[in-house]
Short mmCIF file of C-alpha atoms and ligand atoms in Angstrom, two decimals:
data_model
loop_
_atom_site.label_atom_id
_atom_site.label_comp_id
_atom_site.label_asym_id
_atom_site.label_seq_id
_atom_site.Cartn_x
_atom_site.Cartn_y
_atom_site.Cartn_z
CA UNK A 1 -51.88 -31.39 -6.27
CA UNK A 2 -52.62 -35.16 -7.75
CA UNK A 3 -49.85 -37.33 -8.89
CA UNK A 4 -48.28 -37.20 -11.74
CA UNK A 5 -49.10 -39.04 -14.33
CA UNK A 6 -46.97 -41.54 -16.38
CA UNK A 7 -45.91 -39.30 -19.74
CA UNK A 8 -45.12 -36.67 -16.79
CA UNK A 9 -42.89 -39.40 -14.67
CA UNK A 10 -41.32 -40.27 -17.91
CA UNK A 11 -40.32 -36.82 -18.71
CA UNK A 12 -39.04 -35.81 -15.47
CA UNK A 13 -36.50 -39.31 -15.71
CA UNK A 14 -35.59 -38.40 -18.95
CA UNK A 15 -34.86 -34.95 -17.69
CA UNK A 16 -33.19 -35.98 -14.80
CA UNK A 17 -30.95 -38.66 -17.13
CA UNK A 18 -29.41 -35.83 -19.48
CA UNK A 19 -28.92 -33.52 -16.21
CA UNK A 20 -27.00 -36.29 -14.81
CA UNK A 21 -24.86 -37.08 -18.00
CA UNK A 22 -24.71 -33.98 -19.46
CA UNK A 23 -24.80 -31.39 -16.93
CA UNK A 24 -23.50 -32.38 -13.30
CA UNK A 25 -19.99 -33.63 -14.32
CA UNK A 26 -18.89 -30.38 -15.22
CA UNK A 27 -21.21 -27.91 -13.84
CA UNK A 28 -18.25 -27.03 -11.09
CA UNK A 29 -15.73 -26.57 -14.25
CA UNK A 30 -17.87 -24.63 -16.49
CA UNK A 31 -18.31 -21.99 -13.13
CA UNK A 32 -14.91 -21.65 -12.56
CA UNK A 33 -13.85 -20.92 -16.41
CA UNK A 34 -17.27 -19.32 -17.42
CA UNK A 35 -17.66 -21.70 -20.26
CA UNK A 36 -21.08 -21.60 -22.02
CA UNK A 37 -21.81 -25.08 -23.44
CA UNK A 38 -23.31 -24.51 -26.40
CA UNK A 39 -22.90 -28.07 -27.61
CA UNK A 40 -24.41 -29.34 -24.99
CA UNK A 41 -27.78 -26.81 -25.34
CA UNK A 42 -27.98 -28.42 -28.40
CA UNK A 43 -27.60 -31.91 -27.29
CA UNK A 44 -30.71 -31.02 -24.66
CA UNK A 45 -33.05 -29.41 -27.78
CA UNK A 46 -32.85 -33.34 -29.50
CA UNK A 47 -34.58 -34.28 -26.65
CA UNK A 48 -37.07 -31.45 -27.32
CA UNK A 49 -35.87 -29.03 -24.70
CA UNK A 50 -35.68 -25.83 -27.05
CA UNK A 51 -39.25 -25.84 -27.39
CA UNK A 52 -40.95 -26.97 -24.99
CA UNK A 53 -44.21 -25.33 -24.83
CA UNK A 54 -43.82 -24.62 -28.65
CA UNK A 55 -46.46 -26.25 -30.82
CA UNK A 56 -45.08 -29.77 -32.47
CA UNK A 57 -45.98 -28.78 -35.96
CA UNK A 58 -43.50 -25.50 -35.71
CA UNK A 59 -41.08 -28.46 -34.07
CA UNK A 60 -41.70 -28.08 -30.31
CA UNK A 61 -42.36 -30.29 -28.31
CA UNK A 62 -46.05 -28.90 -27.64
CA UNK A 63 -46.25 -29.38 -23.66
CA UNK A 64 -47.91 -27.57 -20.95
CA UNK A 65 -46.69 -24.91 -18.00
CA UNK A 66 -46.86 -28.22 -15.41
CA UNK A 67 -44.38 -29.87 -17.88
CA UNK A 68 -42.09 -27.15 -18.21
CA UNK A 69 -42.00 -26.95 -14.49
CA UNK A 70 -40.91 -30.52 -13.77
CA UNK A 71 -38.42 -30.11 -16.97
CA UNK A 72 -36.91 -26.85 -15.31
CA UNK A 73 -37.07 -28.20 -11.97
CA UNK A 74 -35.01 -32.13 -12.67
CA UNK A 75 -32.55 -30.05 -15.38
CA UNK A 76 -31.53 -27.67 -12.13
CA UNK A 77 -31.10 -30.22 -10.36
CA UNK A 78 -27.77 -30.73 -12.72
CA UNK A 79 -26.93 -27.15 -12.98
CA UNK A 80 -29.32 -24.03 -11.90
CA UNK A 81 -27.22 -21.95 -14.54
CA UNK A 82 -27.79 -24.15 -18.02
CA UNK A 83 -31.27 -25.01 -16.55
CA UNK A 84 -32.12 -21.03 -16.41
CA UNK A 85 -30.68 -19.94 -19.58
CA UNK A 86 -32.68 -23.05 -21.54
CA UNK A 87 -35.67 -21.20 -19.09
CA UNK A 88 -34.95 -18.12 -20.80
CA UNK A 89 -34.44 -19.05 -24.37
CA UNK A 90 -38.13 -20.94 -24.34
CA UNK A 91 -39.83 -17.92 -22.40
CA UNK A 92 -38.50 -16.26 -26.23
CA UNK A 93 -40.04 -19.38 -28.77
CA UNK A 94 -43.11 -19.60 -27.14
CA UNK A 95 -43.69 -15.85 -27.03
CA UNK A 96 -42.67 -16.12 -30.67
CA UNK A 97 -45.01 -19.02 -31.34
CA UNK A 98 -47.78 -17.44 -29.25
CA UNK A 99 -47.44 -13.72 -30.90
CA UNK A 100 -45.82 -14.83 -33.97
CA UNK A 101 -47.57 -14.46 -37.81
CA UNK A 102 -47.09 -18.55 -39.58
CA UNK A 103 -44.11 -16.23 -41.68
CA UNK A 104 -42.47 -15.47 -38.35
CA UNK A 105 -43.05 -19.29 -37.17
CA UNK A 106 -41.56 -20.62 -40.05
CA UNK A 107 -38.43 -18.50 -39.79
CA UNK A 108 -37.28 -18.52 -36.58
CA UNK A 109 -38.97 -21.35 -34.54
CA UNK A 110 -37.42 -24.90 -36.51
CA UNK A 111 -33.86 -22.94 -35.43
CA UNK A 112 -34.70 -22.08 -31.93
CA UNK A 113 -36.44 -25.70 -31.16
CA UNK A 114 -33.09 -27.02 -32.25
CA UNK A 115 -30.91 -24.54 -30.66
CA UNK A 116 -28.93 -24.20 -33.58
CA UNK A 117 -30.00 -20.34 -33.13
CA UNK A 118 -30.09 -19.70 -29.68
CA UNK A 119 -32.37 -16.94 -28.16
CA UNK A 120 -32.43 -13.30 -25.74
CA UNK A 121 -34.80 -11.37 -24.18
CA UNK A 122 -34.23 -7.58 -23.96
CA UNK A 123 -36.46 -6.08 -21.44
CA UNK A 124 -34.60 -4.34 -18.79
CA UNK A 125 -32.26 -0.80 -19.60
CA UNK A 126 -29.68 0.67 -17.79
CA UNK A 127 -32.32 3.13 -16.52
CA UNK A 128 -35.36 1.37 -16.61
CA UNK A 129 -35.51 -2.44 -14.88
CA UNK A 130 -38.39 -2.61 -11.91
CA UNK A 131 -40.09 0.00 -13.75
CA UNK A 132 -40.00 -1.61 -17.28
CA UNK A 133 -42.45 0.81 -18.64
CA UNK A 134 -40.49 3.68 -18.59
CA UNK A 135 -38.28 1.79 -21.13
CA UNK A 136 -36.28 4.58 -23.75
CA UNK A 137 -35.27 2.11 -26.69
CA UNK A 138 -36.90 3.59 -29.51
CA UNK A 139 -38.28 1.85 -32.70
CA UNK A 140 -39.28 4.76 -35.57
CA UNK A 141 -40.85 3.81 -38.56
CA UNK A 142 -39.31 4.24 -41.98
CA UNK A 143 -41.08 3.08 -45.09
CA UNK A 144 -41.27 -0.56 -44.73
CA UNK A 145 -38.57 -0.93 -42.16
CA UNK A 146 -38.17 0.19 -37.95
CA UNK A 147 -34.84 1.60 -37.03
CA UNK A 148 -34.01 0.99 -33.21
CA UNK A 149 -31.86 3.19 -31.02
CA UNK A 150 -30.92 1.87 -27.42
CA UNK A 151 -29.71 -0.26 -24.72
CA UNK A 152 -30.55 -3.18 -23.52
CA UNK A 153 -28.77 -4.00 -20.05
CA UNK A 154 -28.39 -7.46 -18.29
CA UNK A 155 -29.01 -9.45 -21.49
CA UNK A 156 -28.83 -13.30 -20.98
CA UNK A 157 -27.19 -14.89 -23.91
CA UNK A 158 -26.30 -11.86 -25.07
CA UNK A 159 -23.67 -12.14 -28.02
CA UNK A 160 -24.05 -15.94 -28.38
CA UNK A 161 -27.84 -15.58 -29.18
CA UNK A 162 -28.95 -15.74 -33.23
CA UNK A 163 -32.33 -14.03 -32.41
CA UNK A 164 -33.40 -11.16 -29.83
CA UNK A 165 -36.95 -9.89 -29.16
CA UNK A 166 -36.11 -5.97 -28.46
CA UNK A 167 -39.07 -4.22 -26.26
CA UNK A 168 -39.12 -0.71 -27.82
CA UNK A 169 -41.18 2.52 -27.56
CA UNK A 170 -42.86 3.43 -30.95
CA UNK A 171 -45.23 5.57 -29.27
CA UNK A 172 -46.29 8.07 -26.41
CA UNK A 173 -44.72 7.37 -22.76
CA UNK A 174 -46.09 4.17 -20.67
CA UNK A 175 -46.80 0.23 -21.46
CA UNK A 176 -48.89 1.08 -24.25
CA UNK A 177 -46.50 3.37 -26.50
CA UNK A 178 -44.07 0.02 -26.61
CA UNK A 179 -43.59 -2.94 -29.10
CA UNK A 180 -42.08 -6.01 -29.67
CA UNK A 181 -39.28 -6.57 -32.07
CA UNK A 182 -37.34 -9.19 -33.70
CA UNK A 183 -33.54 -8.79 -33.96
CA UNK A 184 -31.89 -10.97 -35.69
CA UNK A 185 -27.73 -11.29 -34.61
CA UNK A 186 -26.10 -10.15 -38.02
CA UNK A 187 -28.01 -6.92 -38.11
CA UNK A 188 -26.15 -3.61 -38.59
CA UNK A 189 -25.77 -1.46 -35.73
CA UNK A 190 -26.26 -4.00 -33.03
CA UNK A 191 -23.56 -4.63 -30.82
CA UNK A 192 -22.40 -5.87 -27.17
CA UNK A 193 -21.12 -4.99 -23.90
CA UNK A 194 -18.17 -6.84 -22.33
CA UNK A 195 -19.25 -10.35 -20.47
CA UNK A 196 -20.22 -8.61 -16.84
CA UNK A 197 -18.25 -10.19 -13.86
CA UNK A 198 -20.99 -11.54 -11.77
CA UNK A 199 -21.65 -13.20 -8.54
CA UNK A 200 -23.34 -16.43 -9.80
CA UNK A 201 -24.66 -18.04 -13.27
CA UNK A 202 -21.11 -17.98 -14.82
CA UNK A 203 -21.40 -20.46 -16.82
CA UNK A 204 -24.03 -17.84 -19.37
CA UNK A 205 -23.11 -14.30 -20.48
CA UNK A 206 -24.87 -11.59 -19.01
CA UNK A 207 -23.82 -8.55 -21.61
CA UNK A 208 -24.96 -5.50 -22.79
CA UNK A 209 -27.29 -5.37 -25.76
CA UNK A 210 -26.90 -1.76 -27.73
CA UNK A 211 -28.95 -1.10 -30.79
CA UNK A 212 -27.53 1.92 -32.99
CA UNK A 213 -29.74 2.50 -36.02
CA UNK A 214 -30.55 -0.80 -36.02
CA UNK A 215 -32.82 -1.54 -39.10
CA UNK A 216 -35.51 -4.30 -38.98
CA UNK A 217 -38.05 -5.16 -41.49
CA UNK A 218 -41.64 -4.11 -39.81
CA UNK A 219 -42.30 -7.83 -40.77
CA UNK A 220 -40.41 -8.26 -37.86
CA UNK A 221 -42.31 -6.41 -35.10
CA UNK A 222 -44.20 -9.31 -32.71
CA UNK A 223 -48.01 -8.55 -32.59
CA UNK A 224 -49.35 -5.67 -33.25
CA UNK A 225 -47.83 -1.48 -32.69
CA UNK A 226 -48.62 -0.85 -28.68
CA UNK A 227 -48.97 -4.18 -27.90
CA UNK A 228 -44.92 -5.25 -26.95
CA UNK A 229 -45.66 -4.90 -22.65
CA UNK A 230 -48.49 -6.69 -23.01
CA UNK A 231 -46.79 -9.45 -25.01
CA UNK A 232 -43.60 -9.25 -22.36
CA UNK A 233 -44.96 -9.23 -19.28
CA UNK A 234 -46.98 -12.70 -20.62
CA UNK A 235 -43.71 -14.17 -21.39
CA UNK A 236 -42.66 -13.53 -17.82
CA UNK A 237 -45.51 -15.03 -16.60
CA UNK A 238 -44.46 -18.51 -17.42
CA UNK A 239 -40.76 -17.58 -17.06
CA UNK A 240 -41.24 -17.26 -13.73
CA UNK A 241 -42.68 -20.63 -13.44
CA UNK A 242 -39.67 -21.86 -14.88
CA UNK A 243 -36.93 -19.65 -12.47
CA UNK A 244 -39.27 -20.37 -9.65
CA UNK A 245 -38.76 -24.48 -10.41
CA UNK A 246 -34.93 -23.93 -11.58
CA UNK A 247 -34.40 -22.62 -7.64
CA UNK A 248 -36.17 -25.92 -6.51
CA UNK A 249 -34.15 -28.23 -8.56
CA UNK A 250 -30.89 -26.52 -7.00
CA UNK A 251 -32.59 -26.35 -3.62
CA UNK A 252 -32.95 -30.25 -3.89
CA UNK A 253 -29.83 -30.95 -5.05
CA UNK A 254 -27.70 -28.71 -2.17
CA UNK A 255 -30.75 -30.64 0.11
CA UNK A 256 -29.39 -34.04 -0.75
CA UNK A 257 -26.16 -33.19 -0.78
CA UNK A 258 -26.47 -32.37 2.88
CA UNK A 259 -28.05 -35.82 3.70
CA UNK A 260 -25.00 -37.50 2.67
CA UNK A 261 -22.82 -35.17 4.11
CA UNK A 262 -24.20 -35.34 6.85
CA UNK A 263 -24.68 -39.49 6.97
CA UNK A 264 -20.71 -39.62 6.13
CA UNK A 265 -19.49 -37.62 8.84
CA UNK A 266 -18.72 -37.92 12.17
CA UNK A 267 -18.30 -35.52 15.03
CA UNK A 268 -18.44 -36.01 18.83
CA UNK A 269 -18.07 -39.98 18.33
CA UNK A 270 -21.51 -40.42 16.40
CA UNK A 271 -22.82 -39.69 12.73
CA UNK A 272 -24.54 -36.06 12.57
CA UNK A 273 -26.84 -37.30 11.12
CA UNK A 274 -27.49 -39.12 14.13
CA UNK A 275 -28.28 -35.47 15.39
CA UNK A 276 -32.05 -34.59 15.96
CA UNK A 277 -31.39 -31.01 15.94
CA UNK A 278 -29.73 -31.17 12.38
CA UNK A 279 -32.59 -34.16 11.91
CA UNK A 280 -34.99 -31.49 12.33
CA UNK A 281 -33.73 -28.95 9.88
CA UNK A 282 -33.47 -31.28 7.25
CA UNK A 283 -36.97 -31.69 7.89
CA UNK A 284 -37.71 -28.13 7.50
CA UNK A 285 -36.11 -27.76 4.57
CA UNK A 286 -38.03 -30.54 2.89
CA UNK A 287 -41.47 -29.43 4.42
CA UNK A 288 -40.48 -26.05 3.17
CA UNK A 289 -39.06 -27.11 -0.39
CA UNK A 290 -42.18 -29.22 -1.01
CA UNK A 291 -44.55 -26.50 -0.26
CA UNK A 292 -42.66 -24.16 -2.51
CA UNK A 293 -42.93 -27.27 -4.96
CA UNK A 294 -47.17 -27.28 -4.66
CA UNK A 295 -47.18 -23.63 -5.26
CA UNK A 296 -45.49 -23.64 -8.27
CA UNK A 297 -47.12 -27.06 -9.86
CA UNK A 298 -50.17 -24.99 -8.68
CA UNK A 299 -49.41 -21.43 -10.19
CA UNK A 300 -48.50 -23.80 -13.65
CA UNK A 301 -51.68 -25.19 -13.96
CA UNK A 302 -52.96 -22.19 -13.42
CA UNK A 303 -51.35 -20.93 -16.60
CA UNK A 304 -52.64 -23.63 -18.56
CA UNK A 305 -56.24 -23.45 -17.44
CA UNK A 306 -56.11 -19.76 -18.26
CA UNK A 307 -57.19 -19.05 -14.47
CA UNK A 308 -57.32 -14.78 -14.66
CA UNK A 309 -55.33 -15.54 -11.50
CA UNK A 310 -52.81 -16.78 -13.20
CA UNK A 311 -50.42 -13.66 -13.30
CA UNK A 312 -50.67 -13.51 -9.15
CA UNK A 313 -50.11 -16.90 -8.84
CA UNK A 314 -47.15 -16.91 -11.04
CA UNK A 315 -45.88 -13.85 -8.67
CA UNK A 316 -46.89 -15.81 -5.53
CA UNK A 317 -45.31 -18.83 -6.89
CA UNK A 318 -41.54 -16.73 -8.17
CA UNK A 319 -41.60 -15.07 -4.71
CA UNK A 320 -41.90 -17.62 -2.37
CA UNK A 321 -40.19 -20.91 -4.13
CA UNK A 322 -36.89 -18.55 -5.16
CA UNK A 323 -37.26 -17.29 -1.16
CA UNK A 324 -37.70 -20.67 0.03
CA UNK A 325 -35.13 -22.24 -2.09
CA UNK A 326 -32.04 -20.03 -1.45
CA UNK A 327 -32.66 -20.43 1.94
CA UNK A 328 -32.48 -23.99 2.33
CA UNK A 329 -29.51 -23.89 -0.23
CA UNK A 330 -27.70 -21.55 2.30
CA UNK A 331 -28.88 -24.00 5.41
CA UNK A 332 -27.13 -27.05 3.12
CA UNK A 333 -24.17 -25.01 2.55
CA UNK A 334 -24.02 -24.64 6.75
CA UNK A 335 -24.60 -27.99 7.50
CA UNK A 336 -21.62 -29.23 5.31
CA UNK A 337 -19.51 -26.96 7.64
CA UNK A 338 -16.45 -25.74 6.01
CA UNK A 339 -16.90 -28.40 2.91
CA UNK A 340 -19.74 -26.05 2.33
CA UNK A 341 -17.43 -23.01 1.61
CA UNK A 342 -14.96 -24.68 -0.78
CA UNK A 343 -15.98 -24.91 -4.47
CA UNK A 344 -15.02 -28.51 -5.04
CA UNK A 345 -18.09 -29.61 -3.01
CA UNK A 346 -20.96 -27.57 -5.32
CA UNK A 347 -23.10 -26.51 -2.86
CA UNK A 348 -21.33 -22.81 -2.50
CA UNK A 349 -22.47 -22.29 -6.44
CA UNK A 350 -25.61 -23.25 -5.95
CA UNK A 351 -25.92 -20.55 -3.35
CA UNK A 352 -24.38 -18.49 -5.57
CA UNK A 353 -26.54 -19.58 -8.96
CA UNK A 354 -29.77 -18.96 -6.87
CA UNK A 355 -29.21 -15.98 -5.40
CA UNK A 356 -30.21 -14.29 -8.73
CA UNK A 357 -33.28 -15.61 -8.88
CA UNK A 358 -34.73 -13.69 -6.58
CA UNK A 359 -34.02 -10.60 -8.22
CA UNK A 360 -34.92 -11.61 -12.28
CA UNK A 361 -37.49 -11.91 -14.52
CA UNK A 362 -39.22 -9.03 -11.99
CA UNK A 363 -37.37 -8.97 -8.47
CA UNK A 364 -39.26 -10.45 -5.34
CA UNK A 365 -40.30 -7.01 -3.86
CA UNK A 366 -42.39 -6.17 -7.59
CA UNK A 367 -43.96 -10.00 -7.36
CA UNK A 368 -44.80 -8.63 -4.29
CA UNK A 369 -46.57 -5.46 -5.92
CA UNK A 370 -48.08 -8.02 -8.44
CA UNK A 371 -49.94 -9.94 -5.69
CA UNK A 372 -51.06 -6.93 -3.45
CA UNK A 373 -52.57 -5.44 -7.04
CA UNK A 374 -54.25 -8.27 -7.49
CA UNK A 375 -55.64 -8.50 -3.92
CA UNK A 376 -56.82 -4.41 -3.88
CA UNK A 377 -58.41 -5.09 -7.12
CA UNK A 378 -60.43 -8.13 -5.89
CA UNK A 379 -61.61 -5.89 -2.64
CA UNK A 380 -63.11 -3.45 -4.80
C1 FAD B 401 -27.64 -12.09 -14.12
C2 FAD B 401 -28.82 -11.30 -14.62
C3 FAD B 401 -29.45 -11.69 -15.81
C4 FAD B 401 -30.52 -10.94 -16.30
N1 FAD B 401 -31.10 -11.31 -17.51
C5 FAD B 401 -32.00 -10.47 -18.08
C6 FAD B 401 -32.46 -10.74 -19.41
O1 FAD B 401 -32.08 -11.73 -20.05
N2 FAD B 401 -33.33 -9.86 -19.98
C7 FAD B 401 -33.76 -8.75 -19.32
O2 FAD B 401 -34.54 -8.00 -19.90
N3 FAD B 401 -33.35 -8.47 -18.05
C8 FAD B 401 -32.47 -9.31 -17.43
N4 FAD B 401 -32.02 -9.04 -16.15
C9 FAD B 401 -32.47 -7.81 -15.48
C10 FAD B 401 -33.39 -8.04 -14.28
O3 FAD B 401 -34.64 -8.47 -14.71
C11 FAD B 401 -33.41 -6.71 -13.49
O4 FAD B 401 -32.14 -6.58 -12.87
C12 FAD B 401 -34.53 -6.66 -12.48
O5 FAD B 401 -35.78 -6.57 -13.11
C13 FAD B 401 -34.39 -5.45 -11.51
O6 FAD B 401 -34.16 -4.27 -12.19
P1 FAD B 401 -32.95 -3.31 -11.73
O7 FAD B 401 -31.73 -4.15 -11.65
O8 FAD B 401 -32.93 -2.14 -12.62
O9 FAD B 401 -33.33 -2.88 -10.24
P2 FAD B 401 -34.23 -1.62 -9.81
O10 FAD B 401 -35.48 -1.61 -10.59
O11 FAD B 401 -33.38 -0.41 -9.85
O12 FAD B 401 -34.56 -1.97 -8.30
C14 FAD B 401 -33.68 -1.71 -7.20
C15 FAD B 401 -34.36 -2.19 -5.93
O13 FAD B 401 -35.56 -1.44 -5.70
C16 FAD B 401 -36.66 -2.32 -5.57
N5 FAD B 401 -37.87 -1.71 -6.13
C17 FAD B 401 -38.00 -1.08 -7.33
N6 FAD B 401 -39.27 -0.64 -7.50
C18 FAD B 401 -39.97 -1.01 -6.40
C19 FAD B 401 -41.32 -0.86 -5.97
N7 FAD B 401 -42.23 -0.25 -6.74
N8 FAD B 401 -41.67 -1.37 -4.78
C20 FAD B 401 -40.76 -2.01 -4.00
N9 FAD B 401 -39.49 -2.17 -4.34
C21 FAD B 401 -39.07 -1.69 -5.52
C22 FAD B 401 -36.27 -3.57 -6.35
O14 FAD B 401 -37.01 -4.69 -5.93
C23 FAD B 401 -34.80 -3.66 -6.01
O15 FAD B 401 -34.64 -4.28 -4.77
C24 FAD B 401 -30.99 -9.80 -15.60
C25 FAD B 401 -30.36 -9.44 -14.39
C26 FAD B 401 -29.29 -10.16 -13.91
C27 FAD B 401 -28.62 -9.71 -12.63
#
């Protein structure tokens, strides 16, 4: 990878400024009570953080996959949780600014780039997550309207969000029978699950999304009939860029953590740090971290050339940095000892925060699928 260059420098200190102020103060306290800081969403969008690969004219900020990836990655660095839902909410603008008709632009984008409407994607279903095609939610035409039946499970924002793209069948079984639909909150019929309990990311909903009778203008549907997988799956693309760098930035963060830790304490009448066998795993876990960090820069630029690798490399790139990244977040967590374990020091919810990252926005084993599909169809 070449350096960055300055604008990209100067957004990653920016970044890494509001994570700092905005974020890491109360990143433990928001865990524990399961506060979602809305407020403070916002405050990240005037710095252009709601849109960030949306065009400037629409008001995003109009910057590439690389960008993203050093926004997601300095932001997690602060808190993998707000970094990851902010992931989530532009993987919805830009597939709206991407997909979107200059009526649907209009509507919904100036509110999203500001996060004074914040945004959900509804993909998986209680029976239908790996295997996303198999989705049930139904969309059936009616005069000039769709009326959606379904549920949407896992939903990230879920209840807080103002606007939710709904993948829905509105034809035969498979990817191609399925469509893309805009939601807005105040619809009739839509509704939400209770808040679910959850091992990590506490500090977003995760909730239920059911649509009963749910009437949308077909102004509304994204793209055209059969073409909602299609238009999905290349929102995951680049989120998956994004989750991939929001497990860096936490992977960092537990990484440094562990340096001064480690530098502080003493044991056996010298530093640890002093200690080349816990020299040497911090050394792994940087080697490892930083070629997790090259993939993804790599599997960004990718996107943004339009390489038609770009879908395996995004795979490659989710796979290996959220692999890479929990596991040196669990080494930090061991080398702070029993500091590690209590929630006061941070590094136990950043364990925690990453762990799902392996298993969203497609779970490791399917990026795996994704790469060995790509490699079968180059052999042939
Ligand atoms: C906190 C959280 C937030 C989420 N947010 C959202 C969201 O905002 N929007 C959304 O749409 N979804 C969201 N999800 C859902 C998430 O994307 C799914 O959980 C994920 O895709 C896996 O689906 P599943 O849970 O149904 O597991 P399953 O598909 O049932 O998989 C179970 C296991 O089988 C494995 N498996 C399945 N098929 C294969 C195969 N062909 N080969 C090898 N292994 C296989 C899987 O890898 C997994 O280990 C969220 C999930 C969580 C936990």
């Amino acid at each position: 990878m070449s350096a960055l260059t300055d604008d990209q420098l100067a957004i990653v200190e920016t970044t890494r400024d509001f994570a700092r102020e905005h974020l890491s103060p109360h990143a433990i306290e928001w865990d524990r009570t399961g506060h979602f800081p809305v407020d403070v969403l916002r405050k990240g969008a005037d710095l252009g953080l709601g849109g960030i690969t949306v065009r400037e004219d629409e008001g995003g900020s109009g910057l590439d996959r690389l960008d993203s990836a050093l926004i997601f990655e300095a932001l997690a660095g602060g808190c993998p949780t707000i970094a990851a839902y902010y992931s989530i909410h532009n993987m919805v603008a830009s597939m709206i600014d991407r997909h979107g008709t200059p009526e649907q632009r209009a509507r919904w984008l100036p509110g999203l780039c500001s996060m004074r409407e914040l945004a959900s994607y509804c993909l998986t279903e209680p029976g239908a997550g790996s295997d996303a095609a198999a989705l049930t939610t139904r969309a059936t035409r009616d005069g000039d309207d769709y009326v959606l039946h379904g549920v949407k499970q896992f939903i990230s924002g879920a209840g807080s969000s103002a606007v939710y793209v709904v993948m829905a069948r509105t034809g035969a079984d498979g990817a191609h029978g399925i469509s893309a639909f805009v939601v807005e909150a105040d619809t009739d019929g839509l509704s939400f699950g209770p808040n679910e309990r959850k091992m990590g990311w506490h500090a977003q909903p995760t909730r239920q999304v059911v649509l009963e009778g749910v009437r949308v203008p077909a102004a509304h549907r994204l793209g055209a009939e059969g073409d909602g997988f299609k238009i999905a799956m290349g929102g995951l693309d680049g989120g998956r860029i994004n989750i991939a760098a929001c497990s860096l930035g936490g992977a960092q963060a537990a990484l440094e953590a562990a340096v001064s830790h480690l530098t502080d304490r003493e044991a056996f009448g010298a530093r640890l740090i002093d200690a080349q066998a816990l020299r040497f795993q911090l050394a792994d876990m940087a080697t490892e971290l930083e070629a997790a960090r090259t993939l993804v820069r790599h599997a960004a630029s990718s996107l943004d050339e339009g390489d038609p690798r770009a879908p395996q490399l995004c795979a490659m790139a989710k796979r290996f940095a959220t692999d890479t990244a929990f596991s040196v977040a669990d080494r930090a967590l061991q080398l702070h000892g029993g500091y590690g374990y209590l929630a006061d020091y941070g590094i136990e919810k950043i364990v925690r925060d990453l762990r799902v990252h392996r298993i969203l926005e497609g779970t490791n084993e399917i990026m795996r699928v994704i790469v060995a599909r790509g490699l079968i169809g180059a052999a042939r």
